[in-house]
Coordinates of C-alpha atoms and ligand atoms in Angstrom, one line a residue:
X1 CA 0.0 0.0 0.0
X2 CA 1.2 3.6 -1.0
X3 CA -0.5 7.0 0.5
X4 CA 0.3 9.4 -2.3
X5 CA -0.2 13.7 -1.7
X6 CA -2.1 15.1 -4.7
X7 CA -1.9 18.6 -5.1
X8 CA -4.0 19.1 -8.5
X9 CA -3.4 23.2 -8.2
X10 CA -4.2 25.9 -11.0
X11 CA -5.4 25.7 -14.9
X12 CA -4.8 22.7 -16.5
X13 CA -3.3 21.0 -13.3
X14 CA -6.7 19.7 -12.2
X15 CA -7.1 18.5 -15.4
X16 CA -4.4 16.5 -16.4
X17 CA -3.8 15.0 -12.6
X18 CA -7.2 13.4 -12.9
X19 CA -6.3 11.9 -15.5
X20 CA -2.5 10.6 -14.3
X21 CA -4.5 9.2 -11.2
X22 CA -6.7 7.2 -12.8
X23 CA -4.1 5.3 -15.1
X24 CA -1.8 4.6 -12.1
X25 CA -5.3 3.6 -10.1
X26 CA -5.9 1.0 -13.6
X27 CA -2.1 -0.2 -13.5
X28 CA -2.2 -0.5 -9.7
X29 CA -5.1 -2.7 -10.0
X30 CA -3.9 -4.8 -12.0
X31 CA -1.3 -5.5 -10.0
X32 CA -3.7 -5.6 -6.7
X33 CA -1.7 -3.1 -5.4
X34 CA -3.6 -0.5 -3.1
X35 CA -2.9 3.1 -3.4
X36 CA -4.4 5.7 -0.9
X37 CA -4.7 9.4 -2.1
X38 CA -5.1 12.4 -0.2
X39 CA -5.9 15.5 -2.0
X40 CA -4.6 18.9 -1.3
X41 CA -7.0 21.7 -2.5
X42 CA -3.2 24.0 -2.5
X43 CA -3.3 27.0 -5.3
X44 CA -4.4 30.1 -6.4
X45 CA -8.2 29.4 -5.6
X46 CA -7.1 29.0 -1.9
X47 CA -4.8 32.1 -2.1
X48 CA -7.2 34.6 -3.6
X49 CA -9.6 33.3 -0.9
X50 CA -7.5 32.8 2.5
X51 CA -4.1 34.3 1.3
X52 CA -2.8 30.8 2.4
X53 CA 0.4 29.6 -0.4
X54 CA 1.6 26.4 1.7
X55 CA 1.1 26.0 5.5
X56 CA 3.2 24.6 7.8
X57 CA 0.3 22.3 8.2
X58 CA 0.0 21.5 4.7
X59 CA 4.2 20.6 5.0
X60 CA 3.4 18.8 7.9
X61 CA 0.6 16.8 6.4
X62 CA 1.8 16.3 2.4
X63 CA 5.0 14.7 4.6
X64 CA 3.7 12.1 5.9
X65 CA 2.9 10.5 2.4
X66 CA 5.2 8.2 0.5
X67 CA 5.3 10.7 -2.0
X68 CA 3.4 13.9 -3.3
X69 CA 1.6 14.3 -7.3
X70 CA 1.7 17.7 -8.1
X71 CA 0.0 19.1 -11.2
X72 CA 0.8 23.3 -11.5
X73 CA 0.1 26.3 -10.4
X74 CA 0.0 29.5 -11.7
X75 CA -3.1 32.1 -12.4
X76 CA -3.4 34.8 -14.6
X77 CA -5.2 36.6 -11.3
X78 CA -2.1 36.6 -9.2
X79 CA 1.2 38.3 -9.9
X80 CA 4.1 36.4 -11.3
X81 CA 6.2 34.5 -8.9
X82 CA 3.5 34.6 -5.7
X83 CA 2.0 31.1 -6.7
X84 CA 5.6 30.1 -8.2
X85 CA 7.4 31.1 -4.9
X86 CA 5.2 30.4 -2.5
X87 CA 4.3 26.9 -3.8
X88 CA 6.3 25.1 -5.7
X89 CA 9.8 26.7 -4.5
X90 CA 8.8 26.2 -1.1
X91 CA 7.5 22.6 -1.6
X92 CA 11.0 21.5 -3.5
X93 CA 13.0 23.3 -0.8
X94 CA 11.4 22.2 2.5
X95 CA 11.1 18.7 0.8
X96 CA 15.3 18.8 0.3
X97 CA 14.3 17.7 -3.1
X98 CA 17.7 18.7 -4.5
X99 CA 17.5 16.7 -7.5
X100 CA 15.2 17.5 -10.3
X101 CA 15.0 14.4 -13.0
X102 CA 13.6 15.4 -16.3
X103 CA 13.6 12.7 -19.0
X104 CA 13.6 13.5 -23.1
X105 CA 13.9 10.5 -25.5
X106 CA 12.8 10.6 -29.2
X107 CA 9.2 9.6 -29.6
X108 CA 8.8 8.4 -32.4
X109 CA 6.8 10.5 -35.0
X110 CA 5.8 13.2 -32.4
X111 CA 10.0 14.2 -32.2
X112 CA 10.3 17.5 -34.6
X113 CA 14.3 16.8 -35.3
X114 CA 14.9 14.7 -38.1
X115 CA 17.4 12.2 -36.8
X116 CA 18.4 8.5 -37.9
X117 CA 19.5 8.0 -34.4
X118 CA 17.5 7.9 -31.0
X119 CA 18.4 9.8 -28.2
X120 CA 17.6 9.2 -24.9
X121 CA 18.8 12.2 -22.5
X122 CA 17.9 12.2 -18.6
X123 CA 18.3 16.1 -17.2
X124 CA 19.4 16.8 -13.7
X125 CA 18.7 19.9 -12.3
X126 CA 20.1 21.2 -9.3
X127 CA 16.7 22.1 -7.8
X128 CA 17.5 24.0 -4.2
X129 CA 20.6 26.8 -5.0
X130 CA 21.6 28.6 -7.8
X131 CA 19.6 31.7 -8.8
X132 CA 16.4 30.5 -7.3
X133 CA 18.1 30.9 -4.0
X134 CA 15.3 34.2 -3.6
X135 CA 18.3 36.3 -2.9
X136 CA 17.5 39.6 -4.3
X137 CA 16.1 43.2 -4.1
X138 CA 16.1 46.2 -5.9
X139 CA 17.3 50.1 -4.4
X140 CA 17.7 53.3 -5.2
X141 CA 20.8 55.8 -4.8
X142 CA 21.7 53.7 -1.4
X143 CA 20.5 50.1 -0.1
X144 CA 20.9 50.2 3.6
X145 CA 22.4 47.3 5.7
X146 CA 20.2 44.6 5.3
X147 CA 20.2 41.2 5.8
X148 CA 18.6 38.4 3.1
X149 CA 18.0 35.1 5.3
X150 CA 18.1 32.1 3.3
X151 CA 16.9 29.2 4.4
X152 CA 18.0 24.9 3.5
X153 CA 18.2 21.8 4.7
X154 CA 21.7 21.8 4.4
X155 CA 22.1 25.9 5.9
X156 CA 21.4 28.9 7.2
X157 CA 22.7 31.4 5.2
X158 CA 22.4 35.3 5.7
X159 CA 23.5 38.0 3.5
X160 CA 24.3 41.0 4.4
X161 CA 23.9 43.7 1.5
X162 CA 24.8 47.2 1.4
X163 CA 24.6 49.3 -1.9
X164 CA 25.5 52.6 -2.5
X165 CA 25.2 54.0 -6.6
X166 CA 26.4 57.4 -8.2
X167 CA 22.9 58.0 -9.7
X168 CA 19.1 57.9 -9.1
X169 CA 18.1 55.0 -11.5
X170 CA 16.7 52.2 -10.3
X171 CA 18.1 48.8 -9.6
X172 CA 17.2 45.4 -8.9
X173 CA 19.3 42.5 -8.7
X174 CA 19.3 38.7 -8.1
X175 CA 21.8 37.1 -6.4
X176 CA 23.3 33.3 -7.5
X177 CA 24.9 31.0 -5.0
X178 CA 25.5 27.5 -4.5
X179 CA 27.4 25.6 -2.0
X180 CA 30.4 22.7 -2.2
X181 CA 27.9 20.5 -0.5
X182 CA 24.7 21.2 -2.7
X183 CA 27.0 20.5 -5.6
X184 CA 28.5 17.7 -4.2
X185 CA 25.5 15.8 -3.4
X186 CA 23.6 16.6 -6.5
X187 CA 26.7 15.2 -8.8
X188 CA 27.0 12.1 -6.0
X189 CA 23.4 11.4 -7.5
X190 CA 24.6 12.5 -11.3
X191 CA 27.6 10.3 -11.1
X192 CA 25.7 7.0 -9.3
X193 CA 23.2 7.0 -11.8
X194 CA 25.6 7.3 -15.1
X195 CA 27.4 4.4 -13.2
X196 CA 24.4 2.4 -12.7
X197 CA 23.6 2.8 -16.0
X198 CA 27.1 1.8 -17.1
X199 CA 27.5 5.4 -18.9
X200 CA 30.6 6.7 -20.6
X201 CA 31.0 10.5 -19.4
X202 CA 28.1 13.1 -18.0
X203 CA 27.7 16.0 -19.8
X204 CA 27.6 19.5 -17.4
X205 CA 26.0 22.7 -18.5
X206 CA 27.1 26.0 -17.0
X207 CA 28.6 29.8 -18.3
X208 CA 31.7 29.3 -16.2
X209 CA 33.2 31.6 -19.2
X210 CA 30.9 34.8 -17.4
X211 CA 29.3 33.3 -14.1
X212 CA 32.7 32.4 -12.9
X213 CA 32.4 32.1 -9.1
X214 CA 29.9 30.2 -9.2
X215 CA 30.5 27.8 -12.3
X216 CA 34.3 27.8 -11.2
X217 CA 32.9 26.3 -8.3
X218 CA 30.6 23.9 -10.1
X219 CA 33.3 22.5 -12.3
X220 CA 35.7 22.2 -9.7
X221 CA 33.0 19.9 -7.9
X222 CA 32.3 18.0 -11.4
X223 CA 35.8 17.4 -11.9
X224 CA 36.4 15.8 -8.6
X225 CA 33.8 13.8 -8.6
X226 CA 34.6 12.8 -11.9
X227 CA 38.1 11.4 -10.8
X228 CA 36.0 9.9 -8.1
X229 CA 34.0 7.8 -9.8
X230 CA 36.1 6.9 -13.1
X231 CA 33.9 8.5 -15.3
X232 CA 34.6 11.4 -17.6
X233 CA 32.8 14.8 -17.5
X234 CA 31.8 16.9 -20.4
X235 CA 32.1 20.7 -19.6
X236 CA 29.8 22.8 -22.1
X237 CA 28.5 26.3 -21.9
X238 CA 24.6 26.4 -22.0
X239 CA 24.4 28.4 -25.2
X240 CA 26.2 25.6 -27.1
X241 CA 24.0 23.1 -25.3
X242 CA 21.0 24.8 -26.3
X243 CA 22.4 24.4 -29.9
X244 CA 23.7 20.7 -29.7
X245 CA 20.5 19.3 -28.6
X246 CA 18.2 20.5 -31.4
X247 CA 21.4 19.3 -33.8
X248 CA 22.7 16.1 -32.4
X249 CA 20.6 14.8 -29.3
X250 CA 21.8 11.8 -29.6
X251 CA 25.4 12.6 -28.4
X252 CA 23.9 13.1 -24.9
X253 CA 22.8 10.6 -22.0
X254 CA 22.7 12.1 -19.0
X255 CA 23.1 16.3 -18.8
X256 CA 23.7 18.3 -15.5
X257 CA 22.6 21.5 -15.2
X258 CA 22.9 24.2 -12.3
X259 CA 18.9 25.0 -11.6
X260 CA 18.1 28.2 -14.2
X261 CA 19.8 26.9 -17.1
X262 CA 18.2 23.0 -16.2
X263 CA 14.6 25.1 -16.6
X264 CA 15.3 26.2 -19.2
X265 CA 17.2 23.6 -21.2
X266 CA 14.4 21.4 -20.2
X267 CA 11.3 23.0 -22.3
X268 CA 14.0 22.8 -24.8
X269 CA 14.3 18.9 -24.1
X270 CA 10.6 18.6 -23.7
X271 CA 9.9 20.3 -27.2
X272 CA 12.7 17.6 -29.2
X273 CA 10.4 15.1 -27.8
X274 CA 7.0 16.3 -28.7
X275 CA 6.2 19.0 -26.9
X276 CA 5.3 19.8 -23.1
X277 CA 2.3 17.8 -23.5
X278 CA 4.8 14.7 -23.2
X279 CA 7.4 16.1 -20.4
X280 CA 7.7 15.1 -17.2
X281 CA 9.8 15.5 -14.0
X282 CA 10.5 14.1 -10.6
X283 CA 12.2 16.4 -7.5
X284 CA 14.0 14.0 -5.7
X285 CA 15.4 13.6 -2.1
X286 CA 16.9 10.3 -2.1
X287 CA 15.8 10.2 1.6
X288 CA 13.1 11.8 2.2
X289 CA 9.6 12.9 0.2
X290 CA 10.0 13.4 -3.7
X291 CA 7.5 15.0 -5.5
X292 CA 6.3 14.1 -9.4
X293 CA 4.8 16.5 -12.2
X294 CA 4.6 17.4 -15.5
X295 CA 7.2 19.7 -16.7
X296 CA 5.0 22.3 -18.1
X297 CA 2.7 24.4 -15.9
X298 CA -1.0 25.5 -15.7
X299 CA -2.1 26.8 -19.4
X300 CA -4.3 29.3 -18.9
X301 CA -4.9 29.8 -22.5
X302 CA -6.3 26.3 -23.1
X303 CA -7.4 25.4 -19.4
X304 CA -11.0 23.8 -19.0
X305 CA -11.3 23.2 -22.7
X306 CA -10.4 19.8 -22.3
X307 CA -7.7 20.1 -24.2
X308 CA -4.4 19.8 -21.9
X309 CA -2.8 16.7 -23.2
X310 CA -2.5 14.3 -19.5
X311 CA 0.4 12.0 -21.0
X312 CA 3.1 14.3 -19.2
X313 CA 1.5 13.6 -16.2
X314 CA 0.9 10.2 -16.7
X315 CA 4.8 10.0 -17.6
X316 CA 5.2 11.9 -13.8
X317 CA 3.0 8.9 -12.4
X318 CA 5.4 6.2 -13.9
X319 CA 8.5 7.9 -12.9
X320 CA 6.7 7.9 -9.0
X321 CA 6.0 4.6 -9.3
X322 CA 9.1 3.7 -10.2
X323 CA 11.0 5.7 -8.1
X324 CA 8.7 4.2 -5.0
X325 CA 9.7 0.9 -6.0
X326 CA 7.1 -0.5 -8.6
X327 CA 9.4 -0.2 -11.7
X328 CA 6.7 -3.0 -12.8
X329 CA 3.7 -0.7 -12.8
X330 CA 5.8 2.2 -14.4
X331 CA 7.0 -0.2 -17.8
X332 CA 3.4 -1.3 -18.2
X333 CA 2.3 2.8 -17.9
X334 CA 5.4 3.4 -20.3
X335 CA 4.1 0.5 -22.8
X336 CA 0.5 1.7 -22.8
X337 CA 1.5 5.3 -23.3
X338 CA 3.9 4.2 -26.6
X339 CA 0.4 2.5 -27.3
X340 CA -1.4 5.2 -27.9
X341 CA 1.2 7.1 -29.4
X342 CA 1.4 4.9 -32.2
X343 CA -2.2 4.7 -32.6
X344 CA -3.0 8.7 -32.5
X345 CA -5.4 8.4 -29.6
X346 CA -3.8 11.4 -28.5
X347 CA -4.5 15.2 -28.0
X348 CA -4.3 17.7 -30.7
X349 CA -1.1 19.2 -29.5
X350 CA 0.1 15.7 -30.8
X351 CA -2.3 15.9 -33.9
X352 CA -4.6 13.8 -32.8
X353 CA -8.8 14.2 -31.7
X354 CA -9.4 13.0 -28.3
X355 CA -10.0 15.3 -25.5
X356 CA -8.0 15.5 -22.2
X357 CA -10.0 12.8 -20.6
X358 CA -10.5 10.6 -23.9
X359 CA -6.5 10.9 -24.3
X360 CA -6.6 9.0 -19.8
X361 CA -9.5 6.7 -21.1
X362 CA -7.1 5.2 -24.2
X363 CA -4.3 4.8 -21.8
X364 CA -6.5 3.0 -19.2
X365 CA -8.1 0.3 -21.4
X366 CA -5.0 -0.6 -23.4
X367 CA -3.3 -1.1 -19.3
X368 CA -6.9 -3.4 -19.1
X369 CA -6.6 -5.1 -21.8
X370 CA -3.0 -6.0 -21.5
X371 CA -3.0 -6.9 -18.1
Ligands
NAD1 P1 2.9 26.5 -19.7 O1 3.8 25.3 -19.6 O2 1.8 26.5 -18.8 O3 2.4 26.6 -21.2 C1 3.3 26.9 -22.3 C2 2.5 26.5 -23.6 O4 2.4 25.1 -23.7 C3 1.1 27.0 -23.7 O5 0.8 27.4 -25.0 C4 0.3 25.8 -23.3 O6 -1.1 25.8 -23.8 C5 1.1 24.7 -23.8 N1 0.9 23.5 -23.0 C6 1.4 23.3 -21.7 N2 1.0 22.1 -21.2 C7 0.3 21.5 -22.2 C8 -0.4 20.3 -22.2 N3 -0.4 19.4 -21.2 N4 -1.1 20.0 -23.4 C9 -1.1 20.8 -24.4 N5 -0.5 22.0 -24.4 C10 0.2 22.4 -23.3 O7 3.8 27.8 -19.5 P2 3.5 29.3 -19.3 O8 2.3 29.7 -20.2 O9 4.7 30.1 -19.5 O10 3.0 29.5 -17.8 C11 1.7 29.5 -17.3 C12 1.7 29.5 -15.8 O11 2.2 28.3 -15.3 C13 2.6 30.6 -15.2 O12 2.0 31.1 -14.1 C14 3.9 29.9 -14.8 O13 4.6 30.5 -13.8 C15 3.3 28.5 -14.4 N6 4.2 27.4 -14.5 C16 4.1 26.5 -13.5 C17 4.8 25.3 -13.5 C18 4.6 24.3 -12.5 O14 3.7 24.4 -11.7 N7 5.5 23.3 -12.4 C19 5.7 25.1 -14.6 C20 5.8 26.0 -15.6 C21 5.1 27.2 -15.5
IPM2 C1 9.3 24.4 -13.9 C2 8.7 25.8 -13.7 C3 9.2 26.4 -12.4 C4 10.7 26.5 -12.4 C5 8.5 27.8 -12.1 C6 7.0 27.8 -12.2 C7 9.0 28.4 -10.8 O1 9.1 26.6 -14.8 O2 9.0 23.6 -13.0 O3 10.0 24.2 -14.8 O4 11.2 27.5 -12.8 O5 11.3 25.6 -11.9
MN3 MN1 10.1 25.5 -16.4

């Protein structure tokens, strides 16, 4: 028996989250495996109503599940960055979940790039430091002393800021930092799985040539652990990344990236394999409470049309199934999903004509009938 969080949230979360629950519910059966779920009604509609974003009760509650399902948030209503901030930030932070797994592998016809070979790339993105570290402000003429308290896991970290400027114009800034142990863990993880999975080199994305503290830092880490573990690391710059993987995917297996450029390089990832629809993404803690979602996030433009496509979240339901120790029940997802793929009975992001719910439906009957 599992007890799984789900935290539908904003837009298209709700929407696509039904659907991921129902195919895991069909595979679980199966298998006459019982999963317990305990929903979370955490989002924008809360916020706007009870200004609540997430509650040390609703930490102390989503953690005592085996893991949490998270669909997005995000509303139109709400300035940028509240719901982002206040959510999902906090949930991968107080969770530890310092690993951020995001997988992109050539389905086949939905991939745009015309390649003869596969590819089959697994992202990791540092998911706690880097310039989500929410060390920032913005002053004019003169910043007094003040102090920006940063709280981790791993940390306590205060910064003292003072800024003084010649002129009246405005600024704002945003502060990156990482630590030797946040990158050491995070490429302990990188470096485990590329030798679990008998790999030949990682590849690390960074812009050491203009961020150099903290890249310098970052590659220093890489190349230790590297010698470490007996397996070759790949420095590139993110810019030349960005380029490689719409050119030759295939060269890449698994790809580090400090947190910023891993968001980024990721839609990237997600749109070589056919689209966002498809996406999705585990924040791990090794030892503690990981938490699974689609990559992309709540889609105002096409939410309650029925036309979010649920395979990225039924991709994030495999990858929690798998990751909680049914590896079983996340093939037989992974088989059903190929399924409909090659049969259109997809969304029309994908080309196809089924609605959201039609697109869950497909999935669940082919698990049925297999099983
Ligand atoms: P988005 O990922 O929500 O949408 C980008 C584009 O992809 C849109 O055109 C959308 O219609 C399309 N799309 C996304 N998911 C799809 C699906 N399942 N099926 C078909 N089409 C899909 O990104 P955005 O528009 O930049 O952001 C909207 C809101 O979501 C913002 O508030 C943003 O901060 C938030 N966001 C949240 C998460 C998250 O919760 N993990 C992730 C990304 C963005
Ligand atoms: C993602 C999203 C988030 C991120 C936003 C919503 C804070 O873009 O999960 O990729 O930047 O990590
Ligand atoms: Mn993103």
């Amino acid at each position: 028996m599992y007890k799984i969080a789900v935290v539908p949230g904003d837009g298209i979360g709700p929407e696509v989250i039904a659907e991921g629950v129902k195919v895991l519910n069909a595979a679980a059966e199966v298998e006459s495996l019982s999963i317990e779920w305990e929903w979370f009604p955490i989002g924008s509609e809360r916020y706007l109503r009870t200004g609540d974003l997430l509650t040390e009760e609703d930490i102390d509650r989503l953690g005592k599940n085996d893991a949490i399902y998270f669909g997005a948030i995000g509303d139109p209503r709400v300035a940028p960055g509240i719901l982002e901030k206040g959510i999902l930030i906090t949930m991968r932070t107080r969770f530890d979940q310092y690993v951020n797994m995001r997988p992109s592998r050539s389905w086949h016809p939905y991939t745009p790039l015309k390649r003869e070979r596969d590819f089959d790339i697994t992202f990791l993105r540092e998911n706690t430091e880097d310039f989500y570290m929410g060390a920032g402000g913005s002053f004019q003429k003169k910043e007094p002393t003040s102090t920006i308290k940063i709280r981790r896991q791993l940390y306590d970290l205060d910064l003292k800021v003072e800024a003084v400027s010649s002129t009246d114009y405005e600024f704002a800034y945003e502060v990156g930092i990482m630590s030797s142990k946040g990158i050491e863990r995070f490429a302990d993880f990188a470096f485990e799985m590329a030798k679990n999975r008998g790999m030949e080199k990682i590849t690390a994305a960074d812009k050491a040539n203009i961020c150099t503290h903290l890249y310098h830092l970052w590659r220093r880490i890489f190349k230790q652990k590297s010698e470490e573990y007996g397996i070759p690391v790949e420095f590139m710059y993110v810019d030349a990344m960005a380029m490689a993987l719409v050119r030759s995917p295939e060269r890449f297996g698994i790809v580090a990236c400090p947190n910023m450029f891993g968001d980024i390089l990721t839609d990237l990832g997600a749109e070589i394999m056919g689209g966002l629809g498809v996406a999705a993404s585990g924040n791990i803690n090794p030892h503690g409470v990981s938490m699974f979602e689609p990559v992309h996030g709540s889609a105002p433009d096409i939410a309650g049309q029925g036309k979010a496509n649920p395979i990225a979240a039924i991709l994030a339901a495999k990858m929690m199934i798998d990751q909680l120790g049914r590896p079983d029940l996340g093939k037989q997802i992974e088989w059903a999903v190929k399924r409909a793929m090659d049969q259109k009975l997809v969304t029309a992001d994908m080309g196809g004509k089924l609605s959201t719910q039609q697109a869950g439906d497909a999935i669940v009957e082919l698990i049925r009938a297999s099983g």
